[in-house]
């Protein structure tokens, strides 16, 4: 085999088309070959006398619907999750992202304790305090300037509303 320069996109595209020859993509091979070359060259790292490509740095995500012509290369990160609240925007451009590994919800205590409430105002005060705790958590996130929040754990319904 002959070495191919990363700048020789024509030869790289021919190699990609050859690799796709046995696949059922003959009608859209040029478009897909271009995407493959762009993906590989964007993650290629110079090493020794050549380049190294970590294939795990290229992810292929299949979506139903559309045609092969709709296939596109997205540089960056794809977070394929549903919005937790219908009022949230479907797209956030130039996002300031908060990554949380803690829940935005009130933890239930692990100790087996009972709270005795004898008066409806005590119940209201208890519920109000839980709401205030959630508000403080959400305010901390908001003060960070985050416009997109990704939480590894749960987000309480009320916290979703405050966000």
mmCIF file of C-alpha atoms in Angstrom:
data_model
loop_
_atom_site.group_PDB
_atom_site.id
_atom_site.type_symbol
_atom_site.label_atom_id
_atom_site.label_comp_id
_atom_site.label_asym_id
_atom_site.label_seq_id
_atom_site.Cartn_x
_atom_site.Cartn_y
_atom_site.Cartn_z
ATOM 1 C CA UNK A 1 0.000 0.000 0.000
ATOM 2 C CA UNK A 2 1.087 3.549 -0.685
ATOM 3 C CA UNK A 3 0.905 6.281 1.922
ATOM 4 C CA UNK A 4 -1.683 8.991 1.249
ATOM 5 C CA UNK A 5 -1.296 12.543 2.512
ATOM 6 C CA UNK A 6 -4.113 13.899 4.679
ATOM 7 C CA UNK A 7 -4.264 16.871 2.340
ATOM 8 C CA UNK A 8 -4.948 14.637 -0.695
ATOM 9 C CA UNK A 9 -8.723 14.663 -0.330
ATOM 10 C CA UNK A 10 -9.295 13.339 -3.857
ATOM 11 C CA UNK A 11 -7.409 10.110 -3.164
ATOM 12 C CA UNK A 12 -8.982 9.802 0.291
ATOM 13 C CA UNK A 13 -12.441 10.163 -1.290
ATOM 14 C CA UNK A 14 -11.602 7.448 -3.845
ATOM 15 C CA UNK A 15 -10.549 5.142 -1.008
ATOM 16 C CA UNK A 16 -13.797 5.854 0.845
ATOM 17 C CA UNK A 17 -15.853 5.165 -2.315
ATOM 18 C CA UNK A 18 -14.011 1.886 -2.851
ATOM 19 C CA UNK A 19 -14.791 0.867 0.731
ATOM 20 C CA UNK A 20 -18.480 1.593 0.069
ATOM 21 C CA UNK A 21 -18.594 -0.249 -3.262
ATOM 22 C CA UNK A 22 -20.249 -3.345 -1.824
ATOM 23 C CA UNK A 23 -22.734 -1.358 0.272
ATOM 24 C CA UNK A 24 -26.163 -0.266 -0.923
ATOM 25 C CA UNK A 25 -25.189 3.398 -1.154
ATOM 26 C CA UNK A 26 -24.035 3.601 -4.754
ATOM 27 C CA UNK A 27 -26.386 6.475 -5.623
ATOM 28 C CA UNK A 28 -25.101 8.710 -2.809
ATOM 29 C CA UNK A 29 -21.515 7.529 -2.601
ATOM 30 C CA UNK A 30 -19.928 10.906 -3.467
ATOM 31 C CA UNK A 31 -21.752 12.709 -0.659
ATOM 32 C CA UNK A 32 -21.004 10.003 1.912
ATOM 33 C CA UNK A 33 -17.351 9.731 0.830
ATOM 34 C CA UNK A 34 -16.956 13.487 1.317
ATOM 35 C CA UNK A 35 -18.464 13.232 4.813
ATOM 36 C CA UNK A 36 -16.153 10.325 5.673
ATOM 37 C CA UNK A 37 -13.054 12.192 4.517
ATOM 38 C CA UNK A 38 -14.071 15.319 6.443
ATOM 39 C CA UNK A 39 -14.760 13.265 9.584
ATOM 40 C CA UNK A 40 -11.457 11.384 9.438
ATOM 41 C CA UNK A 41 -9.339 14.440 8.653
ATOM 42 C CA UNK A 42 -10.973 16.412 11.476
ATOM 43 C CA UNK A 43 -9.945 13.852 14.136
ATOM 44 C CA UNK A 44 -6.608 12.737 12.645
ATOM 45 C CA UNK A 45 -3.622 13.355 14.919
ATOM 46 C CA UNK A 46 -0.093 13.708 13.524
ATOM 47 C CA UNK A 47 2.108 10.859 14.784
ATOM 48 C CA UNK A 48 5.605 9.864 13.761
ATOM 49 C CA UNK A 49 5.717 9.934 9.964
ATOM 50 C CA UNK A 50 1.949 9.792 9.471
ATOM 51 C CA UNK A 51 -1.377 10.305 11.176
ATOM 52 C CA UNK A 52 -3.384 8.384 13.754
ATOM 53 C CA UNK A 53 -7.177 8.237 13.699
ATOM 54 C CA UNK A 54 -9.014 7.135 16.838
ATOM 55 C CA UNK A 55 -12.233 5.782 15.334
ATOM 56 C CA UNK A 56 -14.006 6.144 18.680
ATOM 57 C CA UNK A 57 -13.786 9.909 18.072
ATOM 58 C CA UNK A 58 -16.196 9.501 15.164
ATOM 59 C CA UNK A 59 -19.706 8.510 16.071
ATOM 60 C CA UNK A 60 -22.383 7.520 13.587
ATOM 61 C CA UNK A 61 -25.910 8.146 14.783
ATOM 62 C CA UNK A 62 -28.766 6.743 12.730
ATOM 63 C CA UNK A 63 -32.160 8.436 12.695
ATOM 64 C CA UNK A 64 -35.300 7.172 11.033
ATOM 65 C CA UNK A 65 -36.796 9.181 8.212
ATOM 66 C CA UNK A 66 -35.120 11.310 5.612
ATOM 67 C CA UNK A 67 -32.831 10.140 2.855
ATOM 68 C CA UNK A 68 -29.125 9.493 2.498
ATOM 69 C CA UNK A 69 -28.794 13.036 1.126
ATOM 70 C CA UNK A 70 -29.867 14.308 4.559
ATOM 71 C CA UNK A 71 -26.780 12.728 6.135
ATOM 72 C CA UNK A 72 -24.555 15.388 7.639
ATOM 73 C CA UNK A 73 -21.354 15.787 9.593
ATOM 74 C CA UNK A 74 -21.712 17.570 12.907
ATOM 75 C CA UNK A 75 -18.494 18.614 14.591
ATOM 76 C CA UNK A 76 -18.869 18.673 18.334
ATOM 77 C CA UNK A 77 -21.027 16.749 20.742
ATOM 78 C CA UNK A 78 -24.486 15.333 20.168
ATOM 79 C CA UNK A 79 -26.676 14.949 23.215
ATOM 80 C CA UNK A 80 -29.576 12.814 22.096
ATOM 81 C CA UNK A 81 -31.940 13.346 25.017
ATOM 82 C CA UNK A 82 -35.481 14.586 25.340
ATOM 83 C CA UNK A 83 -36.317 17.925 26.922
ATOM 84 C CA UNK A 84 -37.661 17.487 30.442
ATOM 85 C CA UNK A 85 -40.145 20.336 30.061
ATOM 86 C CA UNK A 86 -42.204 21.235 26.982
ATOM 87 C CA UNK A 87 -41.501 24.951 27.464
ATOM 88 C CA UNK A 88 -37.781 24.457 26.902
ATOM 89 C CA UNK A 89 -36.349 25.509 23.522
ATOM 90 C CA UNK A 90 -35.488 22.718 21.067
ATOM 91 C CA UNK A 91 -32.149 24.350 20.146
ATOM 92 C CA UNK A 92 -29.758 26.525 22.159
ATOM 93 C CA UNK A 93 -27.020 28.210 20.140
ATOM 94 C CA UNK A 94 -23.807 29.435 21.784
ATOM 95 C CA UNK A 95 -24.885 27.642 24.953
ATOM 96 C CA UNK A 96 -23.261 28.021 28.340
ATOM 97 C CA UNK A 97 -23.518 24.461 29.592
ATOM 98 C CA UNK A 98 -23.877 23.272 33.172
ATOM 99 C CA UNK A 99 -23.072 19.597 33.762
ATOM 100 C CA UNK A 100 -24.518 18.402 37.055
ATOM 101 C CA UNK A 101 -23.758 15.118 38.751
ATOM 102 C CA UNK A 102 -26.164 15.888 41.593
ATOM 103 C CA UNK A 103 -29.941 15.771 41.499
ATOM 104 C CA UNK A 104 -32.021 18.937 41.358
ATOM 105 C CA UNK A 105 -34.518 17.537 43.800
ATOM 106 C CA UNK A 106 -35.062 17.253 47.528
ATOM 107 C CA UNK A 107 -33.388 14.165 48.943
ATOM 108 C CA UNK A 108 -35.463 11.901 51.073
ATOM 109 C CA UNK A 109 -33.716 11.314 54.370
ATOM 110 C CA UNK A 110 -32.127 7.927 54.903
ATOM 111 C CA UNK A 111 -32.915 7.906 58.582
ATOM 112 C CA UNK A 112 -36.228 6.488 59.620
ATOM 113 C CA UNK A 113 -37.792 9.588 61.139
ATOM 114 C CA UNK A 114 -41.341 10.787 61.490
ATOM 115 C CA UNK A 115 -42.511 14.344 61.241
ATOM 116 C CA UNK A 116 -45.646 15.006 63.195
ATOM 117 C CA UNK A 117 -47.860 17.688 61.723
ATOM 118 C CA UNK A 118 -50.823 18.726 63.839
ATOM 119 C CA UNK A 119 -51.852 21.839 61.976
ATOM 120 C CA UNK A 120 -52.379 22.589 58.243
ATOM 121 C CA UNK A 121 -50.095 25.614 58.572
ATOM 122 C CA UNK A 122 -47.267 23.310 59.666
ATOM 123 C CA UNK A 123 -47.763 21.264 56.487
ATOM 124 C CA UNK A 124 -47.746 24.427 54.385
ATOM 125 C CA UNK A 125 -44.566 25.605 56.127
ATOM 126 C CA UNK A 126 -42.906 22.219 55.505
ATOM 127 C CA UNK A 127 -43.866 22.229 51.803
ATOM 128 C CA UNK A 128 -42.820 25.875 51.470
ATOM 129 C CA UNK A 129 -39.397 25.065 52.914
ATOM 130 C CA UNK A 130 -38.935 22.229 50.381
ATOM 131 C CA UNK A 131 -39.872 24.656 47.599
ATOM 132 C CA UNK A 132 -37.407 27.246 48.934
ATOM 133 C CA UNK A 133 -34.631 24.641 48.948
ATOM 134 C CA UNK A 134 -35.381 23.798 45.305
ATOM 135 C CA UNK A 135 -35.462 27.493 44.388
ATOM 136 C CA UNK A 136 -32.011 27.968 45.957
ATOM 137 C CA UNK A 137 -30.609 25.045 43.943
ATOM 138 C CA UNK A 138 -32.076 26.412 40.713
ATOM 139 C CA UNK A 139 -30.875 29.952 41.496
ATOM 140 C CA UNK A 140 -27.336 28.622 41.945
ATOM 141 C CA UNK A 141 -27.515 27.091 38.460
ATOM 142 C CA UNK A 142 -29.027 30.271 36.983
ATOM 143 C CA UNK A 143 -26.354 32.486 38.583
ATOM 144 C CA UNK A 144 -23.706 30.423 36.792
ATOM 145 C CA UNK A 145 -25.024 31.841 33.518
ATOM 146 C CA UNK A 146 -25.889 28.401 32.154
ATOM 147 C CA UNK A 147 -28.323 28.367 29.243
ATOM 148 C CA UNK A 148 -28.377 24.567 28.959
ATOM 149 C CA UNK A 149 -28.390 22.159 31.903
ATOM 150 C CA UNK A 150 -27.518 18.473 31.677
ATOM 151 C CA UNK A 151 -28.162 16.549 34.852
ATOM 152 C CA UNK A 152 -26.926 13.009 35.442
ATOM 153 C CA UNK A 153 -29.531 12.463 38.132
ATOM 154 C CA UNK A 154 -33.148 13.559 38.488
ATOM 155 C CA UNK A 155 -34.691 17.001 38.097
ATOM 156 C CA UNK A 156 -37.774 17.588 40.241
ATOM 157 C CA UNK A 157 -40.892 18.765 38.371
ATOM 158 C CA UNK A 158 -40.934 21.978 40.378
ATOM 159 C CA UNK A 159 -37.242 22.585 39.649
ATOM 160 C CA UNK A 160 -37.988 22.115 35.936
ATOM 161 C CA UNK A 161 -40.629 24.804 36.237
ATOM 162 C CA UNK A 162 -38.192 27.196 37.962
ATOM 163 C CA UNK A 163 -35.542 26.616 35.297
#
